[in-house]
PDB file of C-alpha atoms in Angstrom:
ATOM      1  CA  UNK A   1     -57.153 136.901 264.979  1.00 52.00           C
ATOM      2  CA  UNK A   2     -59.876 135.126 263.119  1.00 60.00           C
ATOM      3  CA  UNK A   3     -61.412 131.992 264.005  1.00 55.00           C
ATOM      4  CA  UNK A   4     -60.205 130.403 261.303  1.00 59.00           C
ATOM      5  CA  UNK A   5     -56.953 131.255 261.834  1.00 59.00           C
ATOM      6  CA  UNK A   6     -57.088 129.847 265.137  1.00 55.00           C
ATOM      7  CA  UNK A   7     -57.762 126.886 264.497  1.00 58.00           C
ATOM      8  CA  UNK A   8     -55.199 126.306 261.908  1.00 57.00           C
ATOM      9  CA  UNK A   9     -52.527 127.733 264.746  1.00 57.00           C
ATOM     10  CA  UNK A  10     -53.947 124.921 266.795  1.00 52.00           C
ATOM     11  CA  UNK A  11     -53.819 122.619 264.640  1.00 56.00           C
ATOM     12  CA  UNK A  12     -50.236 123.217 263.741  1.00 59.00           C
ATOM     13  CA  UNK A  13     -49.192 123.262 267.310  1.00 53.00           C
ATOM     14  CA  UNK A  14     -51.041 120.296 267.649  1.00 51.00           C
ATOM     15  CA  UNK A  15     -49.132 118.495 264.941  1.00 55.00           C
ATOM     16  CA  UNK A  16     -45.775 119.882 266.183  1.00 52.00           C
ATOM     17  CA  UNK A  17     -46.648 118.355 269.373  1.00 49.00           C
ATOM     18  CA  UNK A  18     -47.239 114.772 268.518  1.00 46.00           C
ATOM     19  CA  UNK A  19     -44.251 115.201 265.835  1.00 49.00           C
ATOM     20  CA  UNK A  20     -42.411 115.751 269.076  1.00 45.00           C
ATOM     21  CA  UNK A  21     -43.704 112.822 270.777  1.00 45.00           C
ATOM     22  CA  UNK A  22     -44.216 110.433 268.117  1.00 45.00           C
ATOM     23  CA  UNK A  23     -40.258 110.335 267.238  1.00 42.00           C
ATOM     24  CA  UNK A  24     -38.733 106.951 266.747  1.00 41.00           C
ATOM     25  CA  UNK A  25     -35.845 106.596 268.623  1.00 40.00           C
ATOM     26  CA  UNK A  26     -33.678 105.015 266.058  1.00 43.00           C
ATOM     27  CA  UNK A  27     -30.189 107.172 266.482  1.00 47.00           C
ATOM     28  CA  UNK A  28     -27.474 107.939 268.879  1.00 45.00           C
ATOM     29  CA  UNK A  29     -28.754 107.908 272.555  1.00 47.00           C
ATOM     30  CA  UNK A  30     -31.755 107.365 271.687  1.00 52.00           C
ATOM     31  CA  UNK A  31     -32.678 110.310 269.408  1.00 53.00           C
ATOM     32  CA  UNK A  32     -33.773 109.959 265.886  1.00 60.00           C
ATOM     33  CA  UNK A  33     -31.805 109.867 262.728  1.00 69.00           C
ATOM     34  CA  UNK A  34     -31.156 113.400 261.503  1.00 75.00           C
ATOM     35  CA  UNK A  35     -32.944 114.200 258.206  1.00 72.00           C
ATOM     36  CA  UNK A  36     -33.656 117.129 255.862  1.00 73.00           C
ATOM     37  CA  UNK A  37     -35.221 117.123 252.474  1.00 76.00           C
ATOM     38  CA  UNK A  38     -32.249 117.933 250.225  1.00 73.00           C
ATOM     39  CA  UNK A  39     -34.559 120.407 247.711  1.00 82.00           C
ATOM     40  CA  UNK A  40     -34.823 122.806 250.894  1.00 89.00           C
ATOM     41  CA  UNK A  41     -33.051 126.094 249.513  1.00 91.00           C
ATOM     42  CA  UNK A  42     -29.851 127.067 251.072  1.00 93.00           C
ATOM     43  CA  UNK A  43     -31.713 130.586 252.598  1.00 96.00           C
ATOM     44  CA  UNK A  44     -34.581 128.477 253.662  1.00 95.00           C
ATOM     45  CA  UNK A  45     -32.705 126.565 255.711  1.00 95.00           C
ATOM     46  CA  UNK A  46     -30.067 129.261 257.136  1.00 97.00           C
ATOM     47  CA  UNK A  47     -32.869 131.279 258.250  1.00 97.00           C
ATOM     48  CA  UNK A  48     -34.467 127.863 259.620  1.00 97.00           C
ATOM     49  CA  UNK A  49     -31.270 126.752 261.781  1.00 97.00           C
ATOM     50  CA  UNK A  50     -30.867 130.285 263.168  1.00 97.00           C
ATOM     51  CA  UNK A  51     -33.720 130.614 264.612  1.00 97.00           C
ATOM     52  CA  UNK A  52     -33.341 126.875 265.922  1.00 97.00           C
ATOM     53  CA  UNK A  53     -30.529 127.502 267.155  1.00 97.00           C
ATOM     54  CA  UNK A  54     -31.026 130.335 269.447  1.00 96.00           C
ATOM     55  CA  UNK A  55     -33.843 128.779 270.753  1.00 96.00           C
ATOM     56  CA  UNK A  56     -31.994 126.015 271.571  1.00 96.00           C
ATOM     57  CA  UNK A  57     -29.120 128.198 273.418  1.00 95.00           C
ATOM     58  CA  UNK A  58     -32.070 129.332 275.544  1.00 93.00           C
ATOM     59  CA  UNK A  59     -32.582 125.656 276.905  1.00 92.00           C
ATOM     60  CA  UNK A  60     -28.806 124.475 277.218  1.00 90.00           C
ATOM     61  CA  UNK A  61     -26.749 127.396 277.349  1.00 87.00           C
ATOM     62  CA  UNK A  62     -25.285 129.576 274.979  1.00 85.00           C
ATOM     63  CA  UNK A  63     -21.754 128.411 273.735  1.00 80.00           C
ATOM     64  CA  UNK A  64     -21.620 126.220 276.756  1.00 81.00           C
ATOM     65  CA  UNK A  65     -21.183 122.774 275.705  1.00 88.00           C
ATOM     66  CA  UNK A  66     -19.552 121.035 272.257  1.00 90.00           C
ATOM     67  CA  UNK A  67     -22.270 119.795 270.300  1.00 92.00           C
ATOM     68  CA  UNK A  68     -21.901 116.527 268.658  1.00 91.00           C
ATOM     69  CA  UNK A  69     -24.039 116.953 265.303  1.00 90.00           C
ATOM     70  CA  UNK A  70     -25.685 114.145 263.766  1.00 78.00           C
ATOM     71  CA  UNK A  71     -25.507 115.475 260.269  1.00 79.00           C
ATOM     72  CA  UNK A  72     -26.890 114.367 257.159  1.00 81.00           C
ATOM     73  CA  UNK A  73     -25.162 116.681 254.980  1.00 82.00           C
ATOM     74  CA  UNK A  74     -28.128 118.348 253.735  1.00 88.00           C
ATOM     75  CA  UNK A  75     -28.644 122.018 252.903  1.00 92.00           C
ATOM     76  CA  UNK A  76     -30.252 122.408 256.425  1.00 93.00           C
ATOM     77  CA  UNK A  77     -27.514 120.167 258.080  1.00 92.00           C
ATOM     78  CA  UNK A  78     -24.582 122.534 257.033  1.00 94.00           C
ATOM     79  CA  UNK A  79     -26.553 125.425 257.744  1.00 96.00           C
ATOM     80  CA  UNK A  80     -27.560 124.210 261.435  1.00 96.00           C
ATOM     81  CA  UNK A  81     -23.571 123.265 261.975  1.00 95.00           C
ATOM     82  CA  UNK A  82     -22.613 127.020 260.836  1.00 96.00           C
ATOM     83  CA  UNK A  83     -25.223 128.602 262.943  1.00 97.00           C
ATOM     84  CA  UNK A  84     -24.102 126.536 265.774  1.00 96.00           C
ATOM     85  CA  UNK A  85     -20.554 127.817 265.157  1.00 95.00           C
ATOM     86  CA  UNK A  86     -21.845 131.648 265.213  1.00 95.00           C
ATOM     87  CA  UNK A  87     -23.658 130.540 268.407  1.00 95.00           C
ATOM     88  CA  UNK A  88     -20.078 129.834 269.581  1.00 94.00           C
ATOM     89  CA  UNK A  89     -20.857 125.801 270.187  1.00 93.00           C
ATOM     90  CA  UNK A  90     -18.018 123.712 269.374  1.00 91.00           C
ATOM     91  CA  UNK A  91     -19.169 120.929 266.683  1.00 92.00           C
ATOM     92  CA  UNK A  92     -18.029 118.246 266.334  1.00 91.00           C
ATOM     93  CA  UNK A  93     -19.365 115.462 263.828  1.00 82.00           C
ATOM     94  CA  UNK A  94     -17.023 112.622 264.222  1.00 73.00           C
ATOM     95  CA  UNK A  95     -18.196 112.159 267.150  1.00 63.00           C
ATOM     96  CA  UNK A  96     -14.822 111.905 268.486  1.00 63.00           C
ATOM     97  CA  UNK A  97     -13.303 114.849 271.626  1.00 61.00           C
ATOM     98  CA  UNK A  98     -10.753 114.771 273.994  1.00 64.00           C
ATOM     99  CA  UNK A  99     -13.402 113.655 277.055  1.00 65.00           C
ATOM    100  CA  UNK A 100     -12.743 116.675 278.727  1.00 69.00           C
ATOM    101  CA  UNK A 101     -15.360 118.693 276.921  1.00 70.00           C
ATOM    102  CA  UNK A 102     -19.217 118.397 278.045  1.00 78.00           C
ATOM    103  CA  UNK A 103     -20.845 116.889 275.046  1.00 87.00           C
ATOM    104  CA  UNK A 104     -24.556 117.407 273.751  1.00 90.00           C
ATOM    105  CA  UNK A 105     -25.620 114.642 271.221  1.00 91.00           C
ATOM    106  CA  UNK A 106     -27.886 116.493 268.577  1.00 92.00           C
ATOM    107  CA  UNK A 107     -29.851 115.273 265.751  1.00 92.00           C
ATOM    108  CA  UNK A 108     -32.637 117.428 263.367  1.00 93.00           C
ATOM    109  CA  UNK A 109     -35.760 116.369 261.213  1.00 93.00           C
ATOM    110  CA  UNK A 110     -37.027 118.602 258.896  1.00 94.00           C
ATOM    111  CA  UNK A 111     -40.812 117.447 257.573  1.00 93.00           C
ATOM    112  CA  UNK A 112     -42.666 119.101 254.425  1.00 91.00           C
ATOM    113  CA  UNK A 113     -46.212 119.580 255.920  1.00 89.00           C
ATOM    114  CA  UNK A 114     -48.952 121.233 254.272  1.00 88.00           C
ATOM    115  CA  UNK A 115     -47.399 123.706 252.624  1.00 88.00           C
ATOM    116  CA  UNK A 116     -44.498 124.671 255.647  1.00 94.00           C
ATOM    117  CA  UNK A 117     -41.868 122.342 257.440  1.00 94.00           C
ATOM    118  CA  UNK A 118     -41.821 121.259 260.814  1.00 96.00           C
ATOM    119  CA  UNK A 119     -38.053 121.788 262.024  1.00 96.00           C
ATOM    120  CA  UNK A 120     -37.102 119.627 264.893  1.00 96.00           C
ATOM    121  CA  UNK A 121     -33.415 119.635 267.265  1.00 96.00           C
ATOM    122  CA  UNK A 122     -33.720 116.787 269.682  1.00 94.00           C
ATOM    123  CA  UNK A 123     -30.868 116.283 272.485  1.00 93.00           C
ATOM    124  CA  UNK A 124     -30.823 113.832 275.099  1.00 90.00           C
ATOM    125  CA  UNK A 125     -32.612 116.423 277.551  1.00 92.00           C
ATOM    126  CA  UNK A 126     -34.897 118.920 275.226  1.00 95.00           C
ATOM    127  CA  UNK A 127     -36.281 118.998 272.420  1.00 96.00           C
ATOM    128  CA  UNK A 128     -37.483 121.760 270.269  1.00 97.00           C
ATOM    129  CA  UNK A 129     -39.762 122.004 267.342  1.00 97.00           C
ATOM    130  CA  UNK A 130     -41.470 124.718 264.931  1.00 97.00           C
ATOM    131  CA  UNK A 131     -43.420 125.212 261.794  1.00 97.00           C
ATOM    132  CA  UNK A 132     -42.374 127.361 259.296  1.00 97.00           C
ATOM    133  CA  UNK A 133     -43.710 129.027 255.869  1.00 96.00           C
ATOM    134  CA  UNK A 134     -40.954 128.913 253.573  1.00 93.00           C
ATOM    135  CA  UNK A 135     -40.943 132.403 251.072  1.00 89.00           C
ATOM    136  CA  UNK A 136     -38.750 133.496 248.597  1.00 85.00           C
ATOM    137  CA  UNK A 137     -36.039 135.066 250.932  1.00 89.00           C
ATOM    138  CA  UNK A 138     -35.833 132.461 253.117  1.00 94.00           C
ATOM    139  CA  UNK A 139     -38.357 131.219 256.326  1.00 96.00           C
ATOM    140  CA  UNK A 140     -40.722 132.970 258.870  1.00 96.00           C
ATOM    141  CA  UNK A 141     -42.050 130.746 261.963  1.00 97.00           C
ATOM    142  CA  UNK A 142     -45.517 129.553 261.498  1.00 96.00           C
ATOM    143  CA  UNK A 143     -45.903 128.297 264.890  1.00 96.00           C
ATOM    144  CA  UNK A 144     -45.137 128.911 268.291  1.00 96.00           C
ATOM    145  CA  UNK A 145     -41.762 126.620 269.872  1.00 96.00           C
ATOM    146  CA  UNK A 146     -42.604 123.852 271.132  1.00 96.00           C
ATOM    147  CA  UNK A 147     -40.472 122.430 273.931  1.00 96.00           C
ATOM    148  CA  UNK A 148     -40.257 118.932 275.278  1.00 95.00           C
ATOM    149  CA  UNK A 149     -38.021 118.166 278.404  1.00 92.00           C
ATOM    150  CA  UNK A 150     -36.718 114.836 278.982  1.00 83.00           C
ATOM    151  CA  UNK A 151     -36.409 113.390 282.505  1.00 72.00           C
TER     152      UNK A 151
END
């Protein structure tokens, strides 16, 4: 890898990191508002959420839990709330269960950011959070994951 291109990894991890940290907590439990620029194209954002979202089942279990989905009904939101589904997560959006289910508040922010997006899935105990390039067929990861864990 070039120097160059070092440093621009750096510097994207960098910014995914204080994205992260630098989150208002203006939502549900304390978790941001979920948001996604509505111009992001429908295969931008499926290939976005499904790579999300399997990161995600690696920090709270695959299928595990019903996910209460803060959605904004943006391209990306429907497309996180499908992959979610093929994850086998129960979604709900109404925020509204039977109590007997284990429920996972989650919200999303996707950020234009020179040139990619920053993709973020906050939940009351993790959250996750990527660059990506977007192409013509879709999205390829730009950046390594990085993971927060909440206390």
């Amino acid at each position: 890898m070039r120097f160059s291109s070092r440093i621009r990894a750096m510097a994207i991890a960098a910014t995914v990191s204080v994205f992260l940290s630098g989150c208002q907590s203006s939502g549900v439990h304390g978790l941001t508002v979920s948001n996604a620029p509505p111009e992001l194209s429908g295969p931008a954002a499926s290939a976005i959420a499904g790579d999300m979202v399997s990161r995600l089942a690696e920090q709270i279990g695959q299928g595990k839990v019903t996910v209460a989905l803060e959605q904004d009904n943006s391209p990306f939101g429907q497309a996180l709330e499908s992959a979610l589904k093929g994850w086998g997560y129960a979604v709900v959006t109404d925020q509204k269960t039977d109590g007997k289910e284990k429920l996972v508040t989650l919200t999303y922010g996707i950020e234009p950011f020179e040139g990619q997006v920053l993709a973020r899935l906050s939940t009351t105990g993790v959250e996750i959070g990527r660059a990506y390039s977007i192409t013509a067929a879709g999205a390829a990861p730009a950046s390594p994951l990085s993971v927060m864990q909440r206390g």
